[in-house]
Coordinates of C-alpha atoms in Angstrom, one line a residue:
Chain A
M275 CA 0.1 0.0 0.1
N276 CA 1.3 3.6 -1.0
M277 CA 1.5 5.1 2.6
N278 CA 1.1 8.5 0.6
A279 CA -2.2 7.8 -1.0
I280 CA -4.4 10.2 -0.8
G281 CA -8.2 8.9 -0.5
P282 CA -10.8 10.2 -2.5
N283 CA -12.6 11.3 0.7
G284 CA -9.8 12.1 2.9
P285 CA -6.7 13.1 4.4
S286 CA -3.4 10.8 3.4
D287 CA -2.1 8.0 5.9
D288 CA 1.0 10.2 6.5
E289 CA -1.2 13.0 7.7
L290 CA -3.3 10.6 9.8
L291 CA -0.4 9.2 11.6
A292 CA 1.1 12.8 12.1
G293 CA -2.0 13.7 13.6
V294 CA -1.8 10.7 16.2
R295 CA 1.5 11.5 16.8
R296 CA 1.1 15.1 17.7
R297 CA -2.0 14.1 20.1
M298 CA 0.1 11.2 21.4
S299 CA 3.1 13.7 22.2
A300 CA 1.4 14.9 25.2
V301 CA 2.1 11.5 26.9
E302 CA 5.7 13.2 27.2
S303 CA 4.7 15.0 30.3
L304 CA 3.9 11.9 32.1
V305 CA 7.1 9.9 31.4
P306 CA 9.3 10.4 34.4
L307 CA 13.1 10.4 34.4
P308 CA 14.8 7.7 34.9
R309 CA 15.5 6.8 38.5
A310 CA 19.2 6.2 39.6
W311 CA 20.4 2.9 38.7
D312 CA 20.1 1.3 42.2
G313 CA 21.7 -2.1 41.0
A314 CA 18.3 -4.1 41.7
G315 CA 20.1 -6.6 39.4
V316 CA 23.6 -6.3 40.7
R317 CA 23.6 -8.3 43.5
V318 CA 25.6 -10.8 42.1
G319 CA 28.5 -8.2 40.9
S320 CA 28.5 -6.7 44.1
A321 CA 28.9 -9.9 46.0
V322 CA 31.9 -10.6 43.5
R323 CA 33.5 -7.1 44.0
A324 CA 33.1 -7.2 47.8
G325 CA 35.3 -10.5 47.7
V326 CA 37.9 -8.7 45.6
R327 CA 38.7 -5.6 47.5
S328 CA 39.6 -8.1 50.5
R329 CA 42.1 -9.9 48.4
V330 CA 43.7 -6.8 46.9
G331 CA 44.2 -5.3 50.5
F332 CA 46.9 -8.5 50.7
A333 CA 49.7 -6.0 49.7
G334 CA 52.1 -9.0 48.6
L335 CA 49.8 -9.5 45.6
V336 CA 48.9 -6.1 44.5
P337 CA 51.6 -6.0 41.7
L338 CA 51.0 -9.2 40.7
V339 CA 47.0 -8.7 40.6
L340 CA 47.4 -5.7 38.6
V341 CA 49.7 -7.1 35.9
A342 CA 47.1 -10.1 35.7
V343 CA 44.2 -7.9 35.5
L344 CA 45.5 -6.6 32.3
V345 CA 46.3 -9.8 30.9
V346 CA 43.0 -11.3 31.8
V347 CA 41.2 -8.1 30.2
A348 CA 43.5 -8.3 27.2
I349 CA 42.9 -12.1 26.6
G350 CA 39.4 -11.7 27.5
N351 CA 38.4 -9.2 25.0
G352 CA 41.0 -9.7 22.3
M353 CA 41.8 -13.5 22.0
A354 CA 38.7 -15.2 23.2
G355 CA 36.6 -12.6 21.6
R356 CA 33.1 -11.3 22.9
P357 CA 30.3 -13.7 23.6
A358 CA 27.8 -13.1 20.7
G359 CA 25.4 -10.6 21.6
G360 CA 26.9 -10.2 24.9
P361 CA 27.4 -7.2 27.0
S362 CA 29.8 -5.6 25.6
A363 CA 30.9 -1.9 23.9
S364 CA 29.9 -3.5 20.7
A365 CA 26.6 -3.7 22.2
S366 CA 26.3 -0.3 22.9
P367 CA 25.1 1.9 20.1
Q368 CA 28.3 2.7 17.4
G369 CA 28.3 5.8 15.9
Q370 CA 26.8 8.3 18.2
T371 CA 27.0 11.5 19.1
V372 CA 26.2 13.2 22.7
M373 CA 25.8 16.5 23.2
T374 CA 25.5 18.0 26.8
Y375 CA 23.7 21.1 28.0
E376 CA 23.5 22.7 31.1
L377 CA 20.6 24.7 32.6
E378 CA 21.5 28.1 32.9
T379 CA 19.9 29.2 36.0
P380 CA 20.1 32.7 37.6
N381 CA 23.1 32.8 40.0
G382 CA 24.1 29.3 39.3
V383 CA 21.5 27.8 41.6
A384 CA 20.8 24.4 40.7
P385 CA 17.4 23.7 38.9
T386 CA 14.8 21.8 40.7
S387 CA 13.8 17.8 39.5
A388 CA 10.9 19.6 38.2
D389 CA 12.5 22.3 35.8
L390 CA 14.9 19.4 34.8
Q391 CA 11.9 17.2 33.9
A392 CA 10.2 20.1 32.4
A393 CA 13.2 20.6 29.9
V394 CA 13.7 17.0 28.6
T395 CA 9.7 16.6 28.1
I396 CA 9.9 19.8 26.0
L397 CA 13.2 18.8 24.2
S398 CA 11.8 15.1 23.5
A399 CA 8.5 16.6 22.3
R400 CA 10.5 18.9 20.0
L401 CA 12.5 16.3 18.8
G402 CA 9.9 13.7 18.7
A403 CA 7.5 16.0 16.8
T404 CA 10.3 16.3 13.8
G405 CA 11.2 13.3 11.2
I406 CA 14.7 12.9 13.3
T407 CA 15.3 9.2 14.1
G408 CA 17.3 7.5 17.1
V409 CA 17.1 10.7 19.2
S410 CA 17.0 10.4 22.9
V411 CA 17.3 12.8 25.5
F412 CA 17.8 12.4 29.3
A413 CA 18.7 14.3 32.1
V414 CA 21.9 14.1 34.4
E415 CA 21.7 15.5 37.9
P416 CA 22.2 18.0 38.9
R417 CA 21.4 20.3 35.9
S418 CA 22.7 19.0 32.8
I419 CA 20.8 17.3 29.6
E420 CA 22.3 14.8 27.3
V421 CA 21.1 14.4 23.9
T422 CA 22.2 11.5 22.1
F423 CA 21.6 10.6 18.3
P424 CA 23.3 8.9 15.5
A425 CA 26.3 10.3 14.2
S426 CA 24.7 10.3 10.6
S427 CA 21.6 12.5 11.8
N428 CA 21.9 16.2 10.7
M429 CA 23.5 18.1 14.0
E430 CA 22.4 21.5 13.0
Q431 CA 19.2 20.6 12.7
I432 CA 19.2 18.8 16.2
Q433 CA 20.9 21.8 17.9
A434 CA 18.3 24.4 16.2
L435 CA 15.6 22.5 18.1
V436 CA 17.5 22.1 21.2
G437 CA 19.6 24.9 21.8
Q438 CA 16.8 27.5 21.7
T439 CA 15.1 28.3 24.5
G440 CA 11.8 28.9 22.5
N441 CA 11.3 32.3 24.6
I442 CA 9.4 34.6 22.1
E443 CA 8.4 38.1 22.8
F444 CA 6.1 40.9 20.7
V445 CA 7.7 44.1 21.8
W446 CA 6.2 47.6 20.9
L447 CA 8.8 49.9 19.9
P448 CA 7.5 53.2 21.0
P449 CA 6.9 55.9 18.2
A450 CA 8.7 58.6 20.2
Q451 CA 11.8 56.8 19.6
Y452 CA 11.6 54.5 16.7
G453 CA 8.9 56.7 14.4
T454 CA 6.1 54.7 12.6
S455 CA 5.9 53.0 8.9
T456 CA 5.0 56.7 7.5
E457 CA 7.4 58.9 9.6
A458 CA 10.8 58.3 10.6
G459 CA 12.0 58.3 14.6
S460 CA 14.9 59.5 16.4
K461 CA 16.4 56.0 16.8
A462 CA 16.6 53.2 13.9
V463 CA 14.5 50.5 14.0
P464 CA 16.3 47.2 14.8
V465 CA 17.0 44.9 12.0
R466 CA 16.8 41.0 12.2
G467 CA 19.4 39.3 14.0
A468 CA 20.0 42.1 16.3
A469 CA 19.9 42.0 19.8
I470 CA 16.6 43.8 21.2
D471 CA 17.1 46.6 23.7
P472 CA 16.1 45.1 27.4
A473 CA 14.7 48.0 28.5
L474 CA 11.7 47.5 25.8
P475 CA 8.7 45.7 27.5
A476 CA 7.2 42.6 25.9
Q477 CA 3.3 43.1 25.1
F478 CA 2.9 39.4 24.3
S479 CA 4.8 36.5 25.0
G480 CA 4.9 32.9 24.0
A481 CA 2.7 31.7 26.9
D482 CA 0.1 33.8 24.8
L483 CA 0.4 31.5 21.8
D484 CA -2.2 28.8 20.7
A485 CA -0.1 26.0 20.1
A486 CA -2.8 24.6 17.4
Q487 CA -2.5 27.6 15.6
I488 CA 1.4 27.7 14.6
K489 CA 2.0 26.5 11.2
V490 CA 4.8 27.0 8.5
V491 CA 3.6 28.6 5.5
P492 CA 4.9 30.3 2.3
D493 CA 6.0 33.8 2.9
V494 CA 3.5 35.8 0.7
A495 CA 6.2 38.8 0.9
M496 CA 9.0 36.7 -0.7
E497 CA 8.8 34.0 -3.0
G498 CA 10.6 30.8 -2.4
D499 CA 10.8 31.8 1.5
W500 CA 8.5 30.5 4.5
A501 CA 6.9 32.4 7.2
V502 CA 5.8 31.0 10.5
Q503 CA 1.8 31.7 11.2
F504 CA 0.8 31.9 14.5
G505 CA -2.3 32.9 16.7
F506 CA -3.3 33.8 20.4
K507 CA -5.5 32.2 22.3
D508 CA -7.9 33.9 24.9
P509 CA -7.8 36.3 26.3
A510 CA -4.6 37.4 24.3
A511 CA -6.4 37.0 20.9
G512 CA -8.6 40.0 21.7
E513 CA -5.9 41.9 23.5
F514 CA -3.7 41.7 20.5
E515 CA -6.6 42.6 18.2
T516 CA -7.0 45.8 20.7
W517 CA -3.6 46.1 20.9
T518 CA -3.1 46.6 17.1
A519 CA -6.4 48.3 16.5
T520 CA -4.9 51.4 19.0
H521 CA -1.2 51.3 17.6
V522 CA -1.9 51.3 13.4
H523 CA 1.2 52.1 11.6
E524 CA 3.5 51.7 14.6
F525 CA 6.5 49.0 14.7
F526 CA 6.9 46.1 17.1
A527 CA 9.4 43.6 17.0
I528 CA 9.0 39.5 17.1
V529 CA 11.9 38.5 19.1
L530 CA 13.0 35.1 20.0
D531 CA 15.6 34.2 22.7
G532 CA 16.6 38.1 22.8
V533 CA 16.9 38.1 19.1
V534 CA 15.1 40.0 16.7
Q535 CA 13.4 37.9 14.1
A536 CA 11.3 40.6 12.3
V537 CA 10.0 44.1 12.7
P538 CA 6.6 44.5 11.3
S539 CA 4.3 47.7 11.3
V540 CA 0.7 47.7 12.1
A541 CA -1.2 47.9 8.9
N542 CA -4.3 47.4 10.6
A543 CA -6.3 45.7 13.4
A544 CA -5.4 42.2 13.6
T545 CA -9.0 40.7 13.5
G546 CA -8.8 36.8 14.8
G547 CA -5.8 37.7 16.9
S548 CA -3.3 36.0 14.6
G549 CA -0.1 36.7 12.1
Y550 CA 2.8 35.4 10.8
I551 CA 6.6 36.3 11.1
S552 CA 8.2 36.8 8.0
A553 CA 11.6 36.8 8.1
G554 CA 13.2 35.2 5.2
Y555 CA 13.5 31.6 6.7
T556 CA 14.3 28.6 4.7
R557 CA 11.7 25.9 4.9
A558 CA 13.9 24.1 7.6
H559 CA 14.5 26.8 9.5
A560 CA 10.9 27.8 9.8
D561 CA 10.0 24.3 10.7
A562 CA 12.6 24.7 13.5
I563 CA 11.0 27.9 14.9
A564 CA 7.5 26.4 14.5
T565 CA 8.4 23.1 16.4
V566 CA 10.3 25.3 19.2
L567 CA 7.1 27.7 19.5
E568 CA 4.5 24.8 19.5
Y569 CA 5.7 23.1 22.6
G570 CA 6.8 26.0 24.6
A571 CA 9.9 27.8 26.2
L572 CA 12.5 26.0 28.3
P573 CA 12.3 26.7 32.0
Y574 CA 15.9 28.0 31.7
P575 CA 18.3 28.9 28.8
L576 CA 20.6 26.1 27.9
R577 CA 24.1 26.2 27.5
L578 CA 26.2 23.8 25.2
V579 CA 29.0 22.1 27.2
S580 CA 30.4 19.6 25.0
I581 CA 29.7 17.6 21.8
E582 CA 31.2 13.9 22.1
S583 CA 31.1 11.7 18.9
S584 CA 32.3 8.3 18.7
V585 CA 32.3 6.8 15.3
A586 CA 33.3 3.3 13.8
V587 CA 35.9 3.8 11.7
L588 CA 37.2 0.5 11.0
S589 CA 35.6 -3.1 11.6
A590 CA 38.8 -5.2 11.2
G591 CA 41.4 -6.8 9.2
P592 CA 41.9 -6.8 5.3
A593 CA 38.6 -7.4 3.4
G594 CA 37.9 -10.5 2.1
S595 CA 40.2 -12.1 5.1
A596 CA 38.0 -13.9 7.4
G597 CA 40.8 -15.0 9.2
A598 CA 42.4 -11.5 9.6
Q599 CA 39.2 -10.6 10.7
A600 CA 39.2 -13.1 13.5
S601 CA 42.2 -12.4 14.6
F602 CA 42.5 -8.6 14.5
P603 CA 39.9 -6.8 17.2
A604 CA 38.1 -4.0 15.9
I605 CA 39.6 -0.5 15.8
V606 CA 37.0 1.8 17.2
A607 CA 36.0 5.2 18.0
P608 CA 38.4 8.0 18.2
S609 CA 37.2 10.1 21.0
I610 CA 36.4 13.5 19.9
R611 CA 35.4 15.9 22.8
T612 CA 34.8 19.9 21.6
P613 CA 34.2 22.0 24.6
T614 CA 32.5 25.1 23.1
D615 CA 31.6 28.3 23.9
I616 CA 29.3 29.8 21.7
P617 CA 27.3 32.8 22.7
S618 CA 23.5 32.0 22.4
A619 CA 22.9 34.6 20.4
G620 CA 25.2 33.3 17.5
R621 CA 23.9 29.4 18.4
A622 CA 20.4 30.7 17.8
L623 CA 21.0 31.8 14.4
G624 CA 23.2 29.3 13.6
V625 CA 26.1 31.5 13.3
A626 CA 28.8 31.5 15.5
T627 CA 29.5 35.3 16.1
A628 CA 32.4 34.9 18.3
P629 CA 35.6 32.5 17.9
V630 CA 35.1 29.2 18.8
T631 CA 37.6 27.3 20.6
L632 CA 38.0 23.8 19.7
D633 CA 40.0 21.4 21.0
L634 CA 40.6 18.1 19.4
W635 CA 42.2 15.0 20.0
V636 CA 41.9 12.0 18.3
D637 CA 43.3 8.7 19.4
F638 CA 43.1 5.6 17.4
Q639 CA 43.1 2.6 19.3
C640 CA 42.1 -1.0 19.2
S641 CA 39.5 -2.0 21.4
P642 CA 41.4 -4.0 23.9
C643 CA 44.0 -0.9 24.6
R644 CA 40.8 1.3 25.2
Chain B
M1241 CA 56.2 -27.5 47.4
V1242 CA 53.0 -28.1 47.8
E1243 CA 52.7 -25.0 49.8
L1244 CA 54.0 -23.2 47.0
M1245 CA 51.2 -24.8 44.4
N1246 CA 48.4 -23.8 46.8
A1247 CA 49.6 -20.1 47.0
E1248 CA 50.0 -19.8 43.1
R1249 CA 46.1 -21.6 42.8
G1250 CA 45.2 -18.9 45.4
T1251 CA 46.8 -16.0 43.5
E1252 CA 45.2 -17.3 40.2
Q1253 CA 41.5 -17.7 41.9
A1254 CA 42.1 -14.0 43.0
L1255 CA 43.2 -13.0 39.7
E1256 CA 40.1 -14.6 38.0
R1257 CA 38.1 -12.6 40.5
V1258 CA 39.6 -9.5 39.9
G1259 CA 39.4 -10.2 36.1
D1260 CA 35.5 -11.1 36.8
A1261 CA 35.1 -7.8 38.8
R1262 CA 36.7 -5.4 36.4
A1263 CA 34.4 -7.1 33.5
M1264 CA 31.2 -7.1 35.5
E1265 CA 31.7 -3.4 36.1
A1266 CA 32.4 -2.8 32.4
V1267 CA 28.9 -4.6 32.2
D1268 CA 27.2 -2.3 34.7
E1269 CA 28.5 0.9 33.3
T1270 CA 27.4 -0.4 29.8
F1271 CA 23.9 -1.3 30.9
E1272 CA 23.7 1.6 33.0
A1273 CA 24.1 3.9 30.1
L1274 CA 21.7 1.9 28.2
Y1275 CA 19.1 2.4 31.0
R1276 CA 19.6 5.9 31.3
Q1277 CA 19.2 6.3 27.8
R1278 CA 16.3 4.3 27.1
Y1279 CA 14.1 4.5 30.3
R1280 CA 11.9 6.9 29.4
D1281 CA 11.4 4.9 26.1
V1282 CA 10.2 1.9 27.8
Y1283 CA 8.2 3.8 30.3
R1284 CA 6.4 5.5 27.8
Y1285 CA 5.4 2.2 25.9
T1286 CA 4.3 0.5 29.1
L1287 CA 2.6 3.3 30.4
L1288 CA 0.6 3.5 27.2
M1289 CA 0.1 -0.3 27.0
L1290 CA -1.0 -0.6 30.7
R1291 CA -2.6 3.1 31.3
R1292 CA -1.5 3.2 34.9
A1293 CA 1.5 4.9 36.3
E1294 CA 2.2 2.3 39.3
D1295 CA 1.9 -0.7 36.8
A1296 CA 4.3 1.2 34.2
N1297 CA 6.6 1.6 37.1
D1298 CA 6.6 -1.9 38.3
V1299 CA 6.6 -3.6 34.8
T1300 CA 9.4 -1.0 33.3
S1301 CA 12.0 -2.0 36.5
E1302 CA 11.0 -5.8 35.9
A1303 CA 11.8 -5.4 32.3
F1304 CA 15.2 -3.9 33.0
H1305 CA 15.7 -6.5 35.5
R1306 CA 14.9 -9.1 32.8
A1307 CA 17.1 -7.5 30.5
Y1308 CA 20.0 -6.9 33.0
V1309 CA 20.1 -10.5 33.9
A1310 CA 20.2 -11.5 30.2
W1311 CA 22.9 -8.8 29.4
Q1312 CA 24.9 -10.2 32.1
S1313 CA 24.5 -13.9 31.0
G1314 CA 25.7 -13.0 27.6
H1315 CA 22.1 -12.6 26.0
G1316 CA 22.3 -9.1 25.2
P1317 CA 20.9 -7.4 22.0
S1318 CA 22.4 -8.8 18.7
G1319 CA 21.1 -5.6 16.8
Q1320 CA 19.7 -2.1 18.2
P1321 CA 19.0 -2.3 22.0
L1322 CA 15.8 -0.7 21.9
P1323 CA 13.8 -3.1 20.2
W1324 CA 15.3 -6.0 22.5
L1325 CA 14.2 -3.9 25.7
L1326 CA 10.6 -3.3 24.1
L1327 CA 10.5 -7.1 23.4
I1328 CA 11.4 -7.9 26.8
A1329 CA 8.8 -4.9 28.4
R1330 CA 6.3 -6.4 26.1
R1331 CA 6.5 -9.7 27.8
S1332 CA 6.0 -8.1 30.8
V1333 CA 3.2 -6.0 29.7
I1334 CA 1.4 -9.2 28.5
D1335 CA 2.4 -11.0 31.9
K1336 CA 0.7 -8.0 33.7
M1337 CA -2.3 -7.5 31.4
R1338 CA -3.1 -11.5 32.4
R1339 CA -2.8 -11.2 35.8
R1340 CA -5.2 -8.3 36.2
R1341 CA -7.4 -9.1 33.0
L1342 CA -7.9 -5.6 31.9
I1343 CA -11.3 -5.5 30.9
S1344 CA -12.3 -2.1 30.8
W1345 CA -10.5 0.9 31.8
L1346 CA -11.8 4.5 33.2
P1347 CA -9.2 7.0 32.7
L1348 CA -10.7 9.7 35.3
G1349 CA -10.3 7.2 38.5
R1350 CA -9.3 10.3 40.4
L1351 CA -12.0 12.6 38.8
S1352 CA -14.9 12.5 40.8
P1353 CA -17.5 15.1 40.7
A1354 CA -15.4 16.9 43.7
H1355 CA -12.1 16.6 42.0
E1356 CA -11.5 19.1 39.2
P1357 CA -8.4 19.7 37.7
C1358 CA -6.6 22.0 39.9
D1359 CA -3.9 23.2 37.6
Q1360 CA -3.1 23.7 33.9
A1361 CA -0.9 20.5 33.7
E1362 CA -3.4 18.5 35.4
T1363 CA -6.1 19.3 32.8
G1364 CA -3.7 18.7 30.3
R1365 CA -3.1 14.8 31.7
T1366 CA -6.8 14.7 31.8
E1367 CA -7.4 15.8 28.4
F1368 CA -4.6 13.5 26.8
W1369 CA -6.1 10.4 29.0
L1370 CA -9.4 11.4 27.6
W1371 CA -8.0 11.3 24.1
F1372 CA -6.4 8.2 24.6
D1373 CA -9.3 6.7 25.8
R1374 CA -11.1 7.3 22.9
F1375 CA -8.5 6.1 20.8
A1376 CA -8.2 2.9 22.8
Q1377 CA -11.7 2.3 22.2
E1378 CA -11.8 3.1 18.6
L1379 CA -8.5 1.0 17.6
P1380 CA -8.4 -2.9 18.2
E1381 CA -5.4 -3.5 20.3
R1382 CA -3.0 -4.8 17.7
Q1383 CA -3.7 -1.6 15.7
R1384 CA -3.4 0.7 19.1
E1385 CA 0.0 -1.1 19.9
V1386 CA 1.8 -0.5 16.5
L1387 CA 0.8 3.1 16.3
I1388 CA 2.1 3.2 19.9
L1389 CA 5.7 1.6 18.9
R1390 CA 5.5 3.8 15.9
Y1391 CA 5.4 7.0 17.9
Q1392 CA 9.3 6.0 18.7
R1393 CA 10.9 7.6 15.6
D1394 CA 13.9 5.0 16.2
L1395 CA 11.6 1.9 15.2
D1396 CA 11.2 1.0 11.5
N1397 CA 8.9 -1.2 10.6
E1398 CA 11.3 -4.2 10.5
A1399 CA 12.1 -3.5 14.2
I1400 CA 8.4 -3.1 15.3
G1401 CA 7.9 -6.6 13.4
E1402 CA 10.8 -7.9 15.6
I1403 CA 9.0 -6.8 18.9
L1404 CA 5.5 -8.0 17.8
G1405 CA 6.4 -10.9 15.9
L1406 CA 5.3 -10.1 12.5
S1407 CA 7.1 -9.7 9.2
T1408 CA 7.7 -6.0 7.8
S1409 CA 4.8 -6.6 5.4
G1410 CA 2.7 -7.7 8.4
V1411 CA 3.4 -4.6 10.1
S1412 CA 2.7 -2.2 6.8
S1413 CA -0.8 -4.0 6.4
L1414 CA -1.6 -3.6 10.3
V1415 CA -0.7 0.2 10.0
A1416 CA -3.1 0.6 7.0
R1417 CA -5.9 -1.1 8.7
A1418 CA -5.1 1.4 11.9
C1419 CA -5.4 4.3 9.1
K1420 CA -8.3 2.7 7.8
T1421 CA -9.8 2.9 11.4
L1422 CA -8.4 6.5 12.0
R1423 CA -9.9 8.0 8.9
R1424 CA -13.6 7.0 10.2
N1425 CA -12.6 8.8 13.2
P1426 CA -11.5 12.0 13.0
E1427 CA -11.5 13.3 16.4
I1428 CA -8.7 10.7 17.1
W1429 CA -6.2 12.5 15.1
R1430 CA -7.3 16.0 14.2

């Protein structure tokens, strides 16, 4: 059956399944974070470890024991091979990237578990609403969130979804300073990408938006570009209509995470309490912003701490040589860590606006040596 | 001489134990990473299948315990870990359902006339369960389960088939039948 078939009287299968997925994503708020690994199934292992500690305490055996450990581990991993399907590094997902973020709370106070969970829920919902596969989000107490995904995934797309706080504001630009669409003011109207003057108060925020009305639509102002349509929920819809009726020709800035996205002027009263953000977006960028707005803002901004990739680069010996493949262990995973310090404005736009320090060290090792 | 041999044997035994312990620690660390990464995925599946948080807690813990025992004994996943975990969880879910003989379920156990949702989050939860109740009424169990598994973006038809014991075409057919049901009930997907 063609999954994209559109029936004579109804939606395609893809539309049906997307609708179910959207409704089902509400379950994310009911799914808790994993409890600490309490070793419920580790009783056997614990007993063994206890026995070993008492032996190691016998000073005369220590050097011998250490040497022997290396030998046993090397033989165990390299020569004997791993049991098929057994618990080993090979059973863990290969070729993964792990991005670690930290919640940036005011004064560095640790976020509550509820905030951490809320952030995980929102990020899971954002990522779950897209077509990205294999992504998982989990919290690491006290303030970190790890996003794991296959190395083959589009990291920029994931960063665009995860890195944004999603705090949208509609900021009025007073005509006494910024003028109107018919008369210039003493100050220049901020351009797209500029930081908004924090002294200007927001008239409306993302909390006033109706998630069901957020859509990506073709930009009527510029062919080929895409815009994000939004609508306010009650009572903000009525307030927005009243506000626009009393501020005709005046400018207001639509600001996402402190960065100006668009500066429309009010042509006339926005009946119905809706509008759209036209900022020359590509389809992918508009999709990311719509998704971020749909699932709400994170409780605190996120700071990217590190990106760690492990990529399987070589499976074994010479191709076609089964004997060689059996003899040589796999060479795996140069470990790449990239401590980053990218300002959130640059990250939000996908453009680094400051020098980025990239520390990269790679060591190729065969698996027993790691 | 005898004493020396005994001492050597004792050393060998100690070394074996140390080796075992190091290997066990490595197993623990790897499984713990998998647990942290996939706990929510397994919990979400068990919650949607059982529709009670207490049961989902129990069954998810049980599933990870079973998985850990299998992992320790060298019977870990041969491919991707998630379908393997969900297959184990599914067996626990079926056991649980058999035990409690789930005939019908009311989503608003706590919502008596005297109990109104007290905040927005609770309203959201109630709305979700009301929707899910309708979803469960309209879709037969197999169709419902395949859509729950499809919600996991990581799972393709092959992986879902592995969990449900179906071929890839069997999964496609089940999805097609679910879509047919959904088409008759627009309130479920709109």
